[in-house]
Short mmCIF file of C-alpha atoms in Angstrom, two decimals:
data_model
loop_
_atom_site.label_atom_id
_atom_site.label_comp_id
_atom_site.label_asym_id
_atom_site.label_seq_id
_atom_site.Cartn_x
_atom_site.Cartn_y
_atom_site.Cartn_z
CA MET A 1 -28.92 14.94 51.80
CA ASP A 2 -30.96 11.76 51.40
CA LEU A 3 -34.12 13.86 51.23
CA GLY A 4 -32.68 15.80 48.41
CA LYS A 5 -31.74 12.78 46.53
CA ARG A 6 -35.32 11.39 46.86
CA CYS A 7 -36.61 14.62 45.62
CA ILE A 8 -34.39 14.64 42.71
CA GLY A 9 -35.17 11.15 41.94
CA ARG A 10 -38.88 11.88 41.86
CA ILE A 11 -38.25 14.89 39.60
CA VAL A 12 -36.06 13.15 37.00
CA GLY A 13 -37.43 9.62 37.02
CA GLY A 14 -39.10 8.31 40.22
CA ARG A 15 -42.62 7.25 40.67
CA GLY A 16 -44.97 10.09 40.20
CA ALA A 17 -42.32 12.19 38.52
CA TRP A 18 -43.35 14.65 35.91
CA ARG A 19 -42.48 13.34 32.42
CA PRO A 20 -42.62 15.25 29.19
CA ARG A 21 -45.42 14.20 26.83
CA LEU A 22 -43.06 13.04 24.14
CA ARG A 23 -41.37 10.38 26.52
CA ARG A 24 -43.62 7.60 25.03
CA ASN A 25 -41.92 8.18 21.97
CA ALA A 26 -38.40 7.76 23.20
CA PRO A 27 -38.01 4.14 22.08
CA MET A 28 -39.04 5.23 18.40
CA SER A 29 -36.64 8.11 18.68
CA SER A 30 -33.78 5.72 19.68
CA THR A 31 -34.67 3.22 16.89
CA VAL A 32 -34.57 6.27 14.36
CA GLN A 33 -31.19 7.32 15.71
CA HIS A 34 -29.74 3.80 15.45
CA HIS A 35 -30.97 3.49 11.71
CA SER A 36 -29.74 7.10 11.13
CA ARG A 37 -26.25 6.11 12.44
CA ARG A 38 -26.34 2.91 10.13
CA ALA A 39 -27.30 5.01 7.16
CA THR A 40 -24.62 7.41 7.68
CA THR A 41 -22.05 4.66 8.20
CA PRO A 42 -20.13 4.09 4.89
CA THR A 43 -20.59 0.55 3.54
CA ARG A 44 -17.77 -1.18 1.72
CA TRP A 45 -19.88 -3.17 -0.65
CA PRO A 46 -20.50 -0.65 -3.37
CA GLY A 47 -16.77 0.00 -3.55
CA LEU A 48 -15.83 -3.60 -3.52
CA ALA A 49 -18.49 -4.36 -6.30
CA LEU A 50 -16.85 -1.61 -8.40
CA VAL A 51 -13.31 -2.80 -8.19
CA LEU A 52 -14.59 -6.28 -8.66
CA LEU A 53 -16.25 -5.17 -11.90
CA ILE A 54 -13.08 -3.45 -13.22
CA ALA A 55 -10.99 -6.55 -12.19
CA GLY A 56 -13.47 -8.86 -14.10
CA MET A 57 -13.12 -6.58 -17.16
CA ALA A 58 -9.47 -6.59 -16.95
CA ILE A 59 -9.13 -10.28 -16.56
CA ALA A 60 -11.52 -10.79 -19.52
CA LEU A 61 -9.61 -8.29 -21.76
CA ALA A 62 -6.29 -10.01 -20.88
CA GLN A 63 -7.43 -13.17 -22.69
CA TRP A 64 -7.94 -11.18 -25.94
CA PRO A 65 -5.13 -12.10 -28.47
CA ALA A 66 -4.32 -8.31 -28.93
CA ALA A 67 -3.74 -7.88 -25.37
CA GLN A 68 -1.62 -10.93 -25.08
CA ALA A 69 0.61 -9.81 -28.06
CA ALA A 70 1.01 -6.43 -26.46
CA GLY A 71 2.00 -7.88 -23.12
CA LEU A 72 -0.93 -6.54 -21.30
CA GLY A 73 -1.87 -8.60 -18.42
CA ALA A 74 -4.94 -8.37 -16.20
CA LEU A 75 -3.21 -6.35 -13.43
CA THR A 76 -1.82 -3.78 -15.98
CA LEU A 77 -5.28 -3.43 -17.57
CA ALA A 78 -6.92 -3.04 -14.23
CA ILE A 79 -4.91 -0.24 -13.22
CA VAL A 80 -5.34 1.30 -16.64
CA ILE A 81 -9.16 1.09 -16.35
CA GLY A 82 -8.97 2.22 -12.80
CA MET A 83 -6.98 5.44 -13.70
CA ALA A 84 -9.30 6.22 -16.60
CA MET A 85 -12.41 6.05 -14.25
CA GLY A 86 -10.55 7.67 -11.40
CA ASN A 87 -10.13 10.86 -13.39
CA SER A 88 -13.51 10.82 -15.05
CA VAL A 89 -16.64 9.29 -13.57
CA PHE A 90 -15.24 8.02 -10.04
CA PRO A 91 -15.34 11.35 -8.30
CA THR A 92 -19.07 11.37 -8.47
CA LEU A 93 -19.17 7.81 -7.08
CA ALA A 94 -16.48 8.40 -4.42
CA SER A 95 -18.76 9.30 -1.53
CA ARG A 96 -20.57 5.87 -1.77
CA THR A 97 -17.80 3.70 -3.12
CA GLY A 98 -14.65 5.25 -1.46
CA SER A 99 -14.75 3.06 1.64
CA GLY A 100 -14.63 -0.13 -0.34
CA VAL A 101 -12.10 1.11 -2.81
CA ASP A 102 -9.74 1.92 0.00
CA MET A 103 -10.17 -1.60 1.51
CA ALA A 104 -9.37 -3.09 -1.83
CA LYS A 105 -6.07 -1.21 -2.20
CA GLY A 106 -5.23 -1.95 1.39
CA THR A 107 -6.47 -5.14 2.81
CA LEU A 108 -7.21 -6.93 -0.33
CA LEU A 109 -3.82 -6.06 -1.71
CA ARG A 110 -2.10 -7.55 1.28
CA LEU A 111 -4.19 -10.58 1.12
CA GLY A 112 -3.32 -10.96 -2.42
CA ILE A 113 0.30 -10.75 -1.52
CA VAL A 114 -0.01 -13.24 1.24
CA LEU A 115 -1.77 -15.72 -1.33
CA TYR A 116 1.05 -14.98 -3.68
CA GLY A 117 3.22 -17.21 -1.37
CA PHE A 118 1.65 -20.21 -3.01
CA ARG A 119 3.55 -19.27 -6.11
CA VAL A 120 6.98 -19.60 -4.53
CA THR A 121 8.85 -21.89 -2.17
CA PHE A 122 11.70 -21.48 0.29
CA GLN A 123 13.96 -23.04 -2.33
CA ASP A 124 12.90 -20.01 -4.44
CA LEU A 125 13.67 -17.59 -1.56
CA ALA A 126 17.13 -18.96 -1.42
CA GLY A 127 17.42 -18.34 -5.05
CA VAL A 128 17.82 -14.61 -4.58
CA GLY A 129 20.92 -15.24 -2.52
CA LEU A 130 23.28 -12.86 -0.59
CA ALA A 131 23.29 -10.47 -3.66
CA GLY A 132 19.46 -9.95 -3.26
CA LEU A 133 19.78 -9.11 0.35
CA ALA A 134 22.79 -6.85 -0.05
CA ILE A 135 20.88 -4.98 -2.88
CA ASP A 136 17.98 -4.35 -0.78
CA LEU A 137 20.17 -2.97 2.23
CA VAL A 138 21.99 -0.62 -0.08
CA VAL A 139 18.80 0.59 -1.87
CA VAL A 140 16.86 1.34 1.43
CA THR A 141 19.84 3.16 3.07
CA ALA A 142 20.99 5.20 -0.04
CA VAL A 143 17.53 6.23 -1.20
CA PHE A 144 16.16 7.41 2.07
CA SER A 145 19.38 9.20 2.86
CA MET A 146 19.43 10.91 -0.50
CA ALA A 147 15.78 11.86 -0.15
CA THR A 148 16.37 13.62 3.16
CA TRP A 149 19.46 15.50 1.93
CA ILE A 150 18.11 16.62 -1.49
CA GLY A 151 14.67 17.34 -0.17
CA THR A 152 15.97 19.57 2.64
CA ARG A 153 19.31 21.02 1.34
CA MET A 154 18.60 21.32 -2.32
CA LEU A 155 14.89 21.69 -2.85
CA GLY A 156 13.98 23.45 0.54
CA LEU A 157 11.38 20.96 1.59
CA ASP A 158 10.63 20.34 5.26
CA ARG A 159 12.20 17.33 6.74
CA GLN A 160 8.95 15.32 7.33
CA THR A 161 7.86 15.61 3.64
CA SER A 162 11.44 14.57 2.34
CA MET A 163 11.41 11.57 4.88
CA LEU A 164 7.89 10.53 3.90
CA ILE A 165 8.76 10.63 0.16
CA GLY A 166 12.09 8.84 0.79
CA ALA A 167 10.38 5.99 2.75
CA GLY A 168 7.94 5.44 0.11
CA SER A 169 10.50 5.32 -2.58
CA ALA A 170 13.04 3.30 -0.64
CA ILE A 171 10.77 0.56 0.73
CA CYS A 172 7.32 -0.07 -0.50
CA GLY A 173 5.40 3.01 -1.64
CA ALA A 174 2.34 4.17 -0.06
CA ALA A 175 2.38 1.56 2.63
CA ALA A 176 5.75 2.66 3.76
CA VAL A 177 4.57 6.27 3.75
CA LEU A 178 1.72 5.34 6.15
CA ALA A 179 3.83 3.23 8.31
CA THR A 180 6.37 6.12 8.70
CA GLU A 181 3.78 8.79 9.46
CA PRO A 182 3.22 7.94 13.24
CA VAL A 183 6.98 7.78 13.69
CA LEU A 184 7.45 11.31 12.16
CA ARG A 185 4.18 12.54 13.53
CA ALA A 186 3.48 14.29 10.20
CA PRO A 187 0.13 16.02 9.41
CA ALA A 188 -2.27 14.52 6.94
CA HIS A 189 -1.72 16.77 4.03
CA LYS A 190 2.03 15.87 3.95
CA VAL A 191 1.15 12.22 3.93
CA ALA A 192 -1.28 12.84 1.13
CA VAL A 193 1.38 14.47 -0.90
CA ALA A 194 3.96 11.76 -0.37
CA VAL A 195 1.51 9.01 -1.29
CA SER A 196 0.53 10.72 -4.45
CA THR A 197 3.96 11.30 -5.65
CA VAL A 198 5.32 7.79 -5.02
CA VAL A 199 2.18 6.19 -6.68
CA VAL A 200 2.56 8.18 -9.82
CA PHE A 201 6.29 7.52 -10.46
CA GLY A 202 6.00 3.75 -9.28
CA THR A 203 3.03 3.43 -11.80
CA LEU A 204 5.30 4.90 -14.56
CA GLY A 205 8.02 2.46 -13.69
CA MET A 206 5.63 -0.31 -13.71
CA PHE A 207 4.83 0.31 -17.32
CA LEU A 208 8.39 1.20 -18.45
CA TYR A 209 10.27 -1.74 -16.84
CA PRO A 210 9.01 -4.39 -19.08
CA TRP A 211 9.66 -2.19 -22.10
CA LEU A 212 13.22 -1.64 -21.05
CA TYR A 213 13.81 -5.41 -20.33
CA PRO A 214 15.07 -6.41 -23.73
CA HIS A 215 17.59 -3.62 -23.65
CA LEU A 216 19.01 -4.29 -20.04
CA GLY A 217 21.18 -7.21 -20.79
CA LEU A 218 19.55 -9.15 -17.78
CA ASP A 219 18.11 -12.60 -17.77
CA ALA A 220 14.59 -12.98 -16.29
CA HIS A 221 15.95 -13.70 -12.82
CA GLY A 222 18.24 -10.64 -12.91
CA TYR A 223 15.48 -8.56 -14.15
CA GLY A 224 13.22 -9.75 -11.42
CA LEU A 225 15.87 -8.68 -8.79
CA TYR A 226 16.19 -5.31 -10.52
CA ALA A 227 12.40 -4.70 -10.47
CA GLY A 228 11.91 -5.97 -7.06
CA SER A 229 14.63 -3.94 -5.61
CA THR A 230 13.78 -0.59 -7.28
CA LEU A 231 9.99 -0.46 -7.96
CA HIS A 232 7.85 1.33 -5.27
CA GLU A 233 4.66 -0.70 -4.72
CA VAL A 234 4.52 -4.35 -4.08
CA ALA A 235 1.48 -4.54 -6.64
CA GLN A 236 3.80 -2.60 -9.33
CA VAL A 237 6.43 -5.23 -8.77
CA VAL A 238 3.88 -7.98 -9.42
CA VAL A 239 2.70 -6.36 -12.71
CA ALA A 240 6.22 -5.53 -14.02
CA GLY A 241 7.39 -9.06 -13.18
CA GLN A 242 4.52 -10.81 -14.70
CA ALA A 243 4.80 -8.80 -17.83
CA VAL A 244 8.07 -10.64 -18.48
CA GLY A 245 7.36 -14.02 -17.35
CA THR A 246 6.71 -16.32 -14.24
CA GLU A 247 10.45 -16.71 -13.39
CA ALA A 248 10.83 -12.84 -13.44
CA ALA A 249 7.67 -12.32 -11.38
CA ALA A 250 8.78 -14.87 -8.75
CA SER A 251 12.15 -13.32 -8.15
CA ALA A 252 10.78 -9.93 -8.43
CA VAL A 253 8.07 -10.42 -5.59
CA ILE A 254 10.73 -12.28 -3.41
CA GLU A 255 13.08 -9.46 -3.66
CA LYS A 256 10.50 -7.02 -3.05
CA MET A 257 9.23 -8.87 -0.04
CA LEU A 258 12.80 -8.99 1.49
CA ARG A 259 12.68 -5.15 0.92
CA VAL A 260 9.35 -4.87 2.54
CA MET A 261 10.69 -6.80 5.61
CA LEU A 262 13.29 -4.16 6.21
CA LEU A 263 10.44 -1.70 6.97
CA ALA A 264 10.37 -2.93 10.60
CA PRO A 265 14.14 -2.36 11.28
CA PHE A 266 13.89 0.82 9.37
CA LEU A 267 11.13 2.16 11.48
CA LEU A 268 13.01 1.17 14.67
CA LEU A 269 16.22 2.90 13.58
CA LEU A 270 14.39 5.99 12.40
CA GLY A 271 12.42 6.34 15.61
CA ALA A 272 15.62 5.89 17.67
CA TRP A 273 17.39 8.56 15.62
CA LEU A 274 14.49 11.07 15.90
CA ARG A 275 14.14 10.44 19.72
CA ARG A 276 17.93 11.05 20.12
CA ARG A 277 17.83 14.19 17.88
CA ALA A 278 14.69 15.61 19.75
CA CYS A 279 15.43 14.34 23.29
CA ALA A 280 15.02 17.77 24.69
CA ARG A 281 11.29 17.65 23.60
CA ALA A 282 10.67 14.35 25.61
CA GLU A 283 8.49 13.04 22.85
CA ALA A 284 6.58 9.84 23.56
CA PRO A 285 7.90 6.76 21.68
CA ALA A 286 5.99 6.30 18.42
CA ARG A 287 4.03 2.96 17.63
CA LEU A 288 5.78 0.52 15.46
CA THR A 289 3.79 -0.80 12.62
CA ILE A 290 4.78 -4.27 11.60
CA PRO A 291 4.21 -5.42 7.82
CA TRP A 292 2.19 -8.37 8.84
CA PHE A 293 1.39 -9.37 5.31
CA ALA A 294 5.14 -9.74 4.60
CA LEU A 295 5.59 -12.15 7.52
CA LEU A 296 2.37 -14.13 6.44
CA PHE A 297 3.82 -14.33 2.74
CA VAL A 298 6.85 -15.97 4.09
CA LEU A 299 4.71 -18.39 6.20
CA VAL A 300 2.62 -19.38 3.25
CA ALA A 301 5.67 -19.82 1.01
CA GLY A 302 7.02 -22.18 3.78
CA PHE A 303 3.72 -24.15 3.88
CA ASN A 304 3.77 -24.29 0.12
CA SER A 305 7.32 -25.73 0.25
CA LEU A 306 5.88 -28.70 1.94
CA HIS A 307 3.72 -29.53 -1.04
CA LEU A 308 0.74 -30.72 1.24
CA LEU A 309 -2.11 -29.22 -0.90
CA PRO A 310 -3.41 -30.87 -4.09
CA ARG A 311 -2.66 -29.07 -7.34
CA PRO A 312 -6.17 -28.18 -8.06
CA VAL A 313 -6.53 -26.36 -4.60
CA VAL A 314 -3.30 -24.54 -5.24
CA ASP A 315 -4.68 -23.39 -8.63
CA ALA A 316 -7.88 -22.31 -7.20
CA LEU A 317 -6.07 -20.13 -4.60
CA LEU A 318 -3.84 -18.69 -7.47
CA THR A 319 -7.04 -17.76 -9.38
CA LEU A 320 -8.33 -16.06 -6.21
CA ASP A 321 -4.99 -14.28 -5.77
CA THR A 322 -5.08 -12.85 -9.39
CA LEU A 323 -8.53 -11.51 -8.63
CA LEU A 324 -7.51 -9.92 -5.38
CA LEU A 325 -4.42 -8.34 -6.98
CA ALA A 326 -6.50 -7.14 -9.95
CA MET A 327 -9.03 -5.51 -7.54
CA ALA A 328 -6.34 -3.85 -5.64
CA MET A 329 -4.70 -2.48 -8.87
CA ALA A 330 -8.22 -1.21 -9.90
CA ALA A 331 -8.52 0.61 -6.56
CA LEU A 332 -5.08 2.04 -6.94
CA GLY A 333 -5.94 3.41 -10.31
CA LEU A 334 -9.27 4.93 -8.97
CA ARG A 335 -7.42 6.82 -6.28
CA THR A 336 -4.63 8.12 -8.59
CA HIS A 337 -6.07 11.65 -9.36
CA TRP A 338 -4.12 14.15 -11.50
CA GLY A 339 -5.69 17.07 -9.60
CA ALA A 340 -4.34 16.01 -6.33
CA ILE A 341 -0.87 15.66 -8.05
CA ARG A 342 -0.97 19.16 -9.17
CA GLN A 343 -1.89 20.42 -5.79
CA ALA A 344 1.18 18.76 -4.41
CA GLY A 345 3.41 21.41 -6.00
CA ALA A 346 6.56 21.11 -8.05
CA ARG A 347 9.14 20.40 -5.48
CA PRO A 348 7.75 17.14 -4.05
CA LEU A 349 7.17 15.99 -7.43
CA LEU A 350 10.74 16.88 -8.38
CA LEU A 351 12.11 15.01 -5.44
CA ALA A 352 10.10 11.92 -6.12
CA ALA A 353 11.30 12.09 -9.84
CA ILE A 354 14.88 12.48 -8.74
CA LEU A 355 14.58 9.37 -6.49
CA TRP A 356 12.82 7.46 -9.25
CA LEU A 357 15.75 8.13 -11.69
CA LEU A 358 18.18 7.13 -8.87
CA LEU A 359 16.39 3.89 -8.35
CA MET A 360 16.24 3.17 -12.13
CA GLY A 361 19.73 4.15 -12.98
CA GLY A 362 21.63 3.68 -9.74
CA GLY A 363 19.67 0.45 -9.01
CA TYR A 364 20.57 -1.01 -12.29
CA LEU A 365 24.27 -0.47 -11.97
CA LEU A 366 23.94 -1.67 -8.29
CA ASN A 367 22.13 -4.99 -9.40
CA ARG A 368 24.92 -5.64 -12.24
CA GLY A 369 27.63 -4.94 -9.72
CA ALA A 370 26.22 -7.14 -7.04
CA MET A 371 25.60 -10.00 -9.51
CA LEU A 372 29.16 -9.77 -10.65
CA LEU A 373 30.69 -9.72 -7.12
CA LEU A 374 28.27 -11.89 -5.21
CA GLY A 375 26.76 -14.00 -7.94
#
């Protein structure tokens, strides 16, 4: 046995072993492979530069008197420019910029929401009161339940697609869809369909809500609660709130963050229900995704409540926050493609539309009733 090992060692690498002629080039080949891997690894910088450019354009355009008169803020203009490019020139750039764009609508959005905590304090959090919490609980429970029932019983959709669209509509849009996917163990194409539908109708609501504001009979605080409890994405809530004013934006974001915080208990309850329903399959427990940005938002708001930072520092952080949110909105617009929406089919879009109308109409009645009963 030892002799055999020594012989094999001489053959494959020992002293005096035969070596192919190309062995001296092995280090160069390894280097080439290393650079090849680096060359094929997508870099985020081109995509980040693209959304930064769009955000800068939007911030500059928002300073124009015509844009201010029309109520078009930087975030609204960023998603409009992003959607225009997303359905024209962006597909040709997606292979080089997609990684950075996805980072902007994911990580940068969450960082922007965390920094948004410098706009509010715990005194503001208390301002939404018991009514705000009750509204969010009813919205999440009712919308998700209706999505599952309407999708499976009335529209003939599969349960996974119905639940994914329901989670996105009920809680926080695409982020809720992605967080619910590992619990449902849904395939990628169903996740893509759910994300595209909630983004489309959430974007429509983002533009429609400020236009409806004068006709709702709500003050700025009440409008903020309504927008925060019924719009899909956090960034959409920011835009719809800021289009009305700072008070509306603050209450809208706080109400929305309370709704986002319900994602963790929602996933726990959903996972327990699915495990009980499919106990015969002995499925492994799904990984729980915690919305860390929501928790950090609360921590930043608590720190801001202490008023420890000088006002110029806070203003600089708020400027950075606006830039990050504008970049996130630009990325969201770039990724909103009408072709993908058409491929989703009519039934998922119909379910998302029904839930959107339920959120607008039923959510409005719920907000009015809760404010009358709970104050």
